[in-house]
């Protein structure tokens, strides 16, 4: 198991505003993002 994939969204090296958007969209850990494409994240 890759421990990096279990990092919580707030612990990721992202801008605070991006973290808020991801959390509000329901993402909680890095593994939630693995199947997402950049365009899908932008469309949020």
Short mmCIF file of the C-alpha atoms (twelve columns), coordinates in Angstrom:
data_MODEL
# 
_entry.id   MODEL 
# 
loop_
_atom_site.group_PDB 
_atom_site.id 
_atom_site.type_symbol 
_atom_site.label_atom_id 
_atom_site.label_alt_id 
_atom_site.label_comp_id 
_atom_site.label_asym_id 
_atom_site.label_seq_id 
_atom_site.Cartn_x 
_atom_site.Cartn_y 
_atom_site.Cartn_z 
_atom_site.pdbx_PDB_model_num 
ATOM 1  C CA . UNK A 1  0.000   0.000  0.000   1 
ATOM 2  C CA . UNK A 2  1.385   3.368  -1.001  1 
ATOM 3  C CA . UNK A 3  1.311   5.620  2.058   1 
ATOM 4  C CA . UNK A 4  1.284   8.722  -0.150  1 
ATOM 5  C CA . UNK A 5  -2.139  7.717  -1.441  1 
ATOM 6  C CA . UNK A 6  -3.539  7.810  2.085   1 
ATOM 7  C CA . UNK A 7  -2.513  11.423 2.694   1 
ATOM 8  C CA . UNK A 8  -5.436  13.634 3.504   1 
ATOM 9  C CA . UNK A 9  -6.261  16.468 1.118   1 
ATOM 10 C CA . UNK A 10 -5.307  19.149 3.697   1 
ATOM 11 C CA . UNK A 11 -1.803  17.637 3.944   1 
ATOM 12 C CA . UNK A 12 -1.155  17.907 0.197   1 
ATOM 13 C CA . UNK A 13 1.181   20.626 -1.138  1 
ATOM 14 C CA . UNK A 14 -1.594  22.608 -2.804  1 
ATOM 15 C CA . UNK A 15 -2.838  26.157 -2.540  1 
ATOM 16 C CA . UNK A 16 -5.302  26.571 0.362   1 
ATOM 17 C CA . UNK A 17 -8.081  27.577 -2.035  1 
ATOM 18 C CA . UNK A 18 -7.558  24.390 -4.063  1 
ATOM 19 C CA . UNK A 19 -7.707  22.264 -0.913  1 
ATOM 20 C CA . UNK A 20 -11.022 23.868 0.043   1 
ATOM 21 C CA . UNK A 21 -12.440 23.189 -3.430  1 
ATOM 22 C CA . UNK A 22 -11.354 19.546 -3.329  1 
ATOM 23 C CA . UNK A 23 -12.751 19.003 0.175   1 
ATOM 24 C CA . UNK A 24 -16.034 20.685 -0.753  1 
ATOM 25 C CA . UNK A 25 -16.238 18.406 -3.800  1 
ATOM 26 C CA . UNK A 26 -15.987 15.379 -1.501  1 
ATOM 27 C CA . UNK A 27 -12.324 14.424 -1.899  1 
ATOM 28 C CA . UNK A 28 -10.779 13.330 1.404   1 
ATOM 29 C CA . UNK A 29 -7.548  11.476 0.607   1 
ATOM 30 C CA . UNK A 30 -5.074  11.468 -2.271  1 
ATOM 31 C CA . UNK A 31 -6.360  8.124  -3.536  1 
ATOM 32 C CA . UNK A 32 -9.725  9.805  -4.243  1 
ATOM 33 C CA . UNK A 33 -7.951  11.767 -6.982  1 
ATOM 34 C CA . UNK A 34 -6.120  8.933  -8.755  1 
ATOM 35 C CA . UNK A 35 -8.773  8.205  -11.382 1 
ATOM 36 C CA . UNK A 36 -9.498  11.850 -12.106 1 
ATOM 37 C CA . UNK A 37 -8.217  13.680 -15.173 1 
ATOM 38 C CA . UNK A 38 -7.256  17.371 -14.919 1 
ATOM 39 C CA . UNK A 39 -10.279 18.388 -16.983 1 
ATOM 40 C CA . UNK A 40 -12.594 16.438 -14.682 1 
ATOM 41 C CA . UNK A 41 -11.148 18.241 -11.680 1 
ATOM 42 C CA . UNK A 42 -11.570 21.608 -13.401 1 
ATOM 43 C CA . UNK A 43 -15.200 20.887 -14.198 1 
ATOM 44 C CA . UNK A 44 -15.718 19.959 -10.547 1 
# 
